[in-house]
Structure formats: C-alpha cells, structure tokens
Phi, psi and omega in degrees: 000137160334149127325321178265339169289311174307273221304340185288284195302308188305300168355281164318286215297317184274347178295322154315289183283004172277310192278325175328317181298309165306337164297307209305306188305331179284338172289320166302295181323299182317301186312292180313341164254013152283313209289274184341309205283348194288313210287307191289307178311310188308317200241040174251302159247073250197068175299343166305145170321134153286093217247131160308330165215081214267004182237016162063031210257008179307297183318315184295303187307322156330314189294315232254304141014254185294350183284305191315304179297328178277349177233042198288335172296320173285338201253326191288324209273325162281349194274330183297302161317317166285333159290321181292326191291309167293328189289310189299318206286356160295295202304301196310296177303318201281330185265017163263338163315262186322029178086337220265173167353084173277115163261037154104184178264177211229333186220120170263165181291167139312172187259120179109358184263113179258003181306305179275034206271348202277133177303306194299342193282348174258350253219304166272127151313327179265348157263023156258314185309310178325309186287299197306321217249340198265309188287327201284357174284316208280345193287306203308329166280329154311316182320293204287354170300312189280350183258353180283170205242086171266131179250354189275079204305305176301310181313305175321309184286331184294279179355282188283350156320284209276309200282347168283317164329299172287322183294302187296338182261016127276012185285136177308330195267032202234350181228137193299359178257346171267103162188092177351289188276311171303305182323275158343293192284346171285304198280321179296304184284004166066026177083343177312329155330299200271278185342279196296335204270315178285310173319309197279331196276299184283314154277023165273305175297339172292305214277337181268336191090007160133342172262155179263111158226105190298127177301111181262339192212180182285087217281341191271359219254328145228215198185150199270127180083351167246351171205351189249162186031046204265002185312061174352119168193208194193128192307115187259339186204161182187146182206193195270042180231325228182103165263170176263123179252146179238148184263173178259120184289165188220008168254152163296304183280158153194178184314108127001294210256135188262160206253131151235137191256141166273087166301155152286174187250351200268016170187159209287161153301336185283009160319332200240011164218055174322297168198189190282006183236338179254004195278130173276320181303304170303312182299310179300338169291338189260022171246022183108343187295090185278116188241137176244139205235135157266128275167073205267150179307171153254091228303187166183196193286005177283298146301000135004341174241346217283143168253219184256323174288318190283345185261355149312271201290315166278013166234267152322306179264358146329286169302354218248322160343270166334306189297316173293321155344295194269359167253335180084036170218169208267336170231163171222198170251132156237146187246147162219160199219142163025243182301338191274345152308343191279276179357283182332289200284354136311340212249294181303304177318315181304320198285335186307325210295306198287330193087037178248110196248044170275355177262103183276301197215145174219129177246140168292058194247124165043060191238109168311142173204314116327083196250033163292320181227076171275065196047181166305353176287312175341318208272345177281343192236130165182150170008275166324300201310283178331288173321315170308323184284298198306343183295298180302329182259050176313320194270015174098015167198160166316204069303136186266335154283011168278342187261336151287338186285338202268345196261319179305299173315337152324319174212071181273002188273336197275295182297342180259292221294321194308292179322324195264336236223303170305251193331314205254322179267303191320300178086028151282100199305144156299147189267131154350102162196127203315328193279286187313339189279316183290320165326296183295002173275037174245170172285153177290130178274148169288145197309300207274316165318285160344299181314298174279350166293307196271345163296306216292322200272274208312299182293306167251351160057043143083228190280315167275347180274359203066032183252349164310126189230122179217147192011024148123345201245168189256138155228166198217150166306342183294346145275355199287142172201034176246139162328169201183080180280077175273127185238116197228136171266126183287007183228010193294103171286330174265312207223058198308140165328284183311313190290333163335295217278336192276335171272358148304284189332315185306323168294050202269052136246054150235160148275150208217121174239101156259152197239140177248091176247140227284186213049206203252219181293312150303293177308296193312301180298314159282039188247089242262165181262277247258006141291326171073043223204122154119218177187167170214148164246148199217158199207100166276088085271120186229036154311317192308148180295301192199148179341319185282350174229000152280318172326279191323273182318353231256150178259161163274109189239115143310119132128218178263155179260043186287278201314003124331315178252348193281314188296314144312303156335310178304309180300326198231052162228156139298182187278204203247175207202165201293162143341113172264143194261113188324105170092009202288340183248325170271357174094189189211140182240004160174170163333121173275165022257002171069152188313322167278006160230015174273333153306103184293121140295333167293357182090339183298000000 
C-alpha cells in the first residue's frame, strides 16, 4: 500500500473517532439538559419556603469575620505566607519545565488520600502544580479558619465544618477539565464515559425525586432475605411501630435470661446481621444467647402523630414485654445501638424512678447520651435549622435523603465527591459492597419524634441537664441503676469517644464497665473475632476526665472486643436452659427479617 493509502486509512480512522466523540458529546448535552429540566421541575414543584440560609450558617461566619477584623495582623501574616509559598511552588514548577532539578513537591495528599492516585497528578507538571497549589490553598484556608478567636463553640465547629465543605468541593480532581484521569479516560473512549456517567447521574435524580441521590454500590448486587439478613427466625409481633424477630438457637442449651437488641431507627437493624461472616447477631446466638431484635417501622404519613413517648412505650417497652412474655422470664439484657441508646437511657432512668426492674444489664453501642460536644452532626442543628427540618416534614416524616446527605457530608471528599468523579465523569458502576449498600437503605424519620430528638438531645442535652421528662417524671443519667456495658469507638465521627466516655461517667448509679474500641462507627461495632482486625481497651477506673487520660491507664486487647461483652454477658445471665424455639408461646407471624424492613424509601 502507498503512502498516501496509510495516511488516507489514519486519516479515516480519525475521522471516525472525531465523529463518534461528537455524537457521544452531543449526546451529553441532550442528557444534560434532561438532568437540569428533572432538578428545576422537582424544586418548581417543591411547595416549602425557599430560605436564603437554611443551615444557619451567616452568624457564624459573621463571627468569623469579625475574628479576622480584630487580628488583622495574624490573617496578613498567613496570607503573606501562603503567598510566599505559591511564588517558590511557581518558581519550582517553572524550573522543572525547563528540564532543571525536581526538589521535590512543597505540599503532599494526607496518607490515605486517594483523591490523587492517578500518576499524572504527580508525572505531569501542569497537574502536580494544580494538585500542589489546590493543597497549599486548602491548608491555608482551614489554617486561618482554626486560628480565629470564634469565641463561641458551635460557631466554630459550623465555620469549620462548612469551610472543610468548600475546600473538598473544589478540589481540581471533582472537575473534568482538571482531572486526569477523567481526561484520559474521555479521549480512549471517545466520551462514552460522560454518556454513561450523565445516564447514571439522571437516574440517580428518578431515584431521589428530583434530589441527586448518588449511587454508593452496586444496588442490584444485593437484596434484604436474599444475601442480607440471613439468621434464621421469626417474626413474633408486630404493631404500627416495630415488628419482634425472635432467632432460631443453634445450641441445645442457652442463657436463661434473653438478649434484646434496641437498633437504631434512623437506619436498619441489619446492620448488625450483615451477612453470615459479619453477623453479630448470628454470632450471639452461637454463643448460647436467645436474641430478640426490633426491627422499626419505616415511617410515613401514618406515623405522623407518633412522638418520642409512643416510641418508648408503644415500642421499646413493648417490646421488652413481648420477649418476657414469650420466654417466662422476669428480666432480660437489653443492648441499644446509637439513637436507640439515646431511647434506652432515657427509658432505663424512667424505669430507676418507677421500681420497673424488667430490665437486668443494659449495653451501650456507640450511644449518645451526653451531647455537649456531640460531634459534627452538632452543626446541623439549632433553632433556625430545626425549624427548616420541621419545614421538610410537612407530610409527618422526614424525607430519607435529607438525613443520608446530613451523614455524607461528614465525608464528603469519600461519600460525595469520591462518587461524582467515579460514577458521573469516569462513567463507572461503583463496586459492590454489602456495608454501602445498607448505608443507601434509608429511612425516613417520624415528624415529632425527629423534632424532639434533635431539640431535647442535640439543642438542650436534656437527659443531662435534668430537663428530660418521661411519663411525668424528670430523669437525669444518674439515675440508671442497673448494671451497665458502654462501648465507644476511637474513630467514631457520629458518636465521638468523649462525648461516648463522658456520658458513662454521668451514670454513677450504675456500674459502668467502659469499653474503647478502635475504628469507627460501624467497623468499631462490627467487628467478628475471626477477622482479627482492630483492638479494643479496657480500664475499670473511669476517674479520668476524659478519654485521653483513661487511655494512660487503659489495657490494650488485639482483635474484637465481642468475647469480652459475651463474658460479661454471661455473669448478669442465668444459668442455661433448653433451647427455646422461635414463637413457642406468641406464635410466628411470618419469616425474619420480615416486611419492615424490606420497605426502601426510594421506592426501589
């Protein structure tokens, strides 16, 4: 063949792949103005007030301000800095062009940051300047956030909150003309990326209703009674709150005295019976344990009147009924995890007041009960704010994305950004994984319950301030007077260690065995002895002021801290007794995991 035929064949070859790219983009266009017309239609009809600042975050920042106008000298003196900093990270970049030295970068990612993993951000010169020049901004700007005189404790934490907001959502690599990796993967594919990436992205807004609610997993990969929730039982009760799963034992023998676990609502119980390698719930049955799980509705305009006292009483102690009921015994253990612990101690202080000894040991995971620094969710809540939530649950409930998007933002370079970069530029299904896929189950809050939880907890703290009122009587923790296993995570981002460890303390007419364990909110709580993953710590002197100085005293334990609480468990159990058999005495009204919690809110 000629010359003039290759060049003739390339020739072609590129013509071809020029118009494919122009179909695909034009195809992008078309999409893109499907997403918009979805999003404006969706908040045209959106009948709520529109509020100019609906997170309430103008004061603080005024404050922040006004830190800035009183210290202008400390604000000149990082800006100089930050200035002097870019000119060498210029000078550097430039003589690294021109061939000369690489002395290396002046700003690096954190260890664990994956924002940058793509080689060229390091490789290329003009997206290492980006990345180098993006980080010495976001530091410089959180620096000068953290160093102002906010004198004010929420305000501070909202300032830094919101300004940690901004830094991650401007990172060059959230956007497709900075973005490498993006780059790359658009020109070999000829744009099919951003085609699938706008597809995915516009039935992410059908699934949400018109809010983007980003796909974290593969949603098809699993299903709740089909790879999820698999312990075998059986559903014993049920009401407009709450059905009872009683499990099936797998020992001849088990504890006397039966275990009920309280979940939280503001997401499912299977959390804690993931799957058969992750199920806690399966493990406590195979240590002897007859366990009862509650298993809460998923609100709708049907609970619309339901409070905080019907979720006591028509719930939690309902349940605690039902269990004695159906074992013939006069107490049981009760376990609460995270709001349903906020529940618990609150229920349990009521019950010290009355003389209701139906409760024997009550254990704690990851449960606020102290909310003076209850963490960054703290920032989300305050007068104003609440009135906006209260706005959103015109129809008696909550909307269940507003409360994963208030849980994302927590992490947001991992849970939003990570996701928009994969999914909507990349044009990648997210990989399978069983923990995201229950993250992405969530629920809806009941109006008035919601409402009070974040005035009485989050806003007046309550439980500790003696402002708690349950059936007419006021309680403070200091009444709980039942035995008492609290466990807190050293990486807990919702339910921080200190606020964890301090609201142990407040309980001092219980015995209180706290426990500290490493990862987070999830992980620190799921965690199986036969992963062997983590640590745990344990102190009976809890004189100490605050977690950092229980540490100093604290023994250190490889692994999970289950066989720990199995053990204490055991001591405030009876002795063991035959096998009880799921309903034997209320009957079985269907298969667990049962119908309430197989209701999605997205409708999927």
């Amino acid at each position: 063949m000629t010359s003039k035929g290759f060049v003739s064949e390339e020739y072609s070859e590129q013509a071809e792949a020029a118009q494919v790219f122009a179909h695909n983009m034009a195809l992008v266009a078309e999409q893109s103005q499907q997403v918009w017309s979805r999003f404006l239609d969706a908040k045209l009809r959106d009948s709520r007030p529109v509020h100019g600042d609906p997170l309430n975050t103008l004061p603080a920042f005024n404050e922040l301000g006004q830190a800035w106008l009183h210290n202008p000298e400390k604000l000149a003196e990082q800006t100089l800095e930050l200035w002097n900093a870019q000119l060498e990270l210029w000078r550097r970049i430039t003589l690294r062009f021109m061939g000369g030295e690489d002395r290396g970068p002046m700003a690096s990612p954190a260890r664990g940051d994956r924002r940058f993993r793509h080689e060229d951000w390091s490789q290329n010169v003009l997206f290492d300047y980006l990345k180098q020049s993006y980080l010495l901004t976001s530091t410089y700007i959180q620096d000068a956030v953290a160093s102002a005189a906010i004198e004010d404790d929420r305000d501070r934490r909202k300032v830094a909150f919101y300004t940690r907001q901004f830094v991650e959502a401007m990172n060059p690599a959230n956007f497709y003309a900075t973005n490498p990796e993006v780059l790359h993967a658009t020109m070999q594919e000829k744009g099919e990326n951003l085609v699938r990436g706008m597809k995915m992205m516009l039935e992410d807004l059908e699934r949400g209703r018109g809010n983007l609610l980003i796909r974290q997993t593969d949603m098809t990969a699993f299903a709740v009674g089909r790879n999820m929730a698999m312990t075998p039982g059986k559903v014993i009760f049920e009401n407009h709150l709450f059905q009872l799963i009683q499990y099936a034992p797998v020992t001849e023998k088990v504890h006397a005295t039966p275990l009920l676990i309280l979940p939280p609502w503001i997401n499912k119980f299977y959390i804690l019976d993931l799957n058969e390698q992750k199920s806690l719930v399966r493990w406590l049955v195979a240590q002897g344990h007859t366990v009862f799980m509650v298993s809460w509705v998923n609100p709708d305009e049907r609970q619309k009147d339901e409070t905080w006292a019907t979720y006591m009483f028509d719930g939690a102690s309902t349940a605690i009924d039902k269990v004695l009921e159906e074992t013939g015994q006069k107490a049981l253990n009760l376990t609460s995890y995270c709001i349903g612990g906020t529940l618990a101690g609150g229920m349990l202080a009521y019950f010290a007041k009355v003389k209701d000894r139906r409760v024997k040991s009550a254990t704690f995971f990851t449960a606020q009960l102290d909310f003076e620094d209850a963490g960054e969710l703290q920032v989300f809540v305050d007068d104003q704010t609440i009135a906006v939530v209260d706005e959103q649950m015109d129809k008696g409930y909550l909307p269940a994305e507003a409360m994963a998007q208030a849980f994302n933002m927590l992490r947001a370079s991992d849970l939003i950004w990570g996701y928009v970069v994969n999914n909507y530029l990349l044009g990648k299904d997210p990989f399978p994984f069983d923990l995201l896929y229950w993250n992405s189950d969530s629920t809806r809050m009941a109006a008035k319950v919601h409402h009070f939880y974040l005035d009485h907890f989050y806003n007046r703290n309550a439980l500790v301030a003696g402002d708690l009122q349950v059936g007419g009587k006021s309680v403070t923790l200091a009444d709980i007077d039942v035995p008492v296993y609290h466990i807190a995570a050293k990486e807990d981002h919702i339910a921080p260690a200190e606020s964890i460890y301090r609201g142990a303390r407040l309980m001092t007419g219980a015995k209180v065995r706290f426990v500290l364990s490493g990862s987070g909110h999830i992980a620190g709580v799921v965690n199986p002895p036969e992963m062997n993953k983590y640590q745990f710590w344990t102190n009976e002197d809890m004189s100490a002021p605050d977690v950092e100085h229980w540490l100093n005293g604290a023994t250190e334990t490889p692994g999970s801290w289950w066989p720990d609480w199995d053990a204490w468990l055991a001591k405030h159990s009876r002795s063991k007794v035959a096998a009880r058999d799921p309903g034997a005495v209320l009957g079985t009204i269907e298969d667990a995991p049962g119908r309430y919690v197989t209701v999605r809110s997205d409708g999927s």
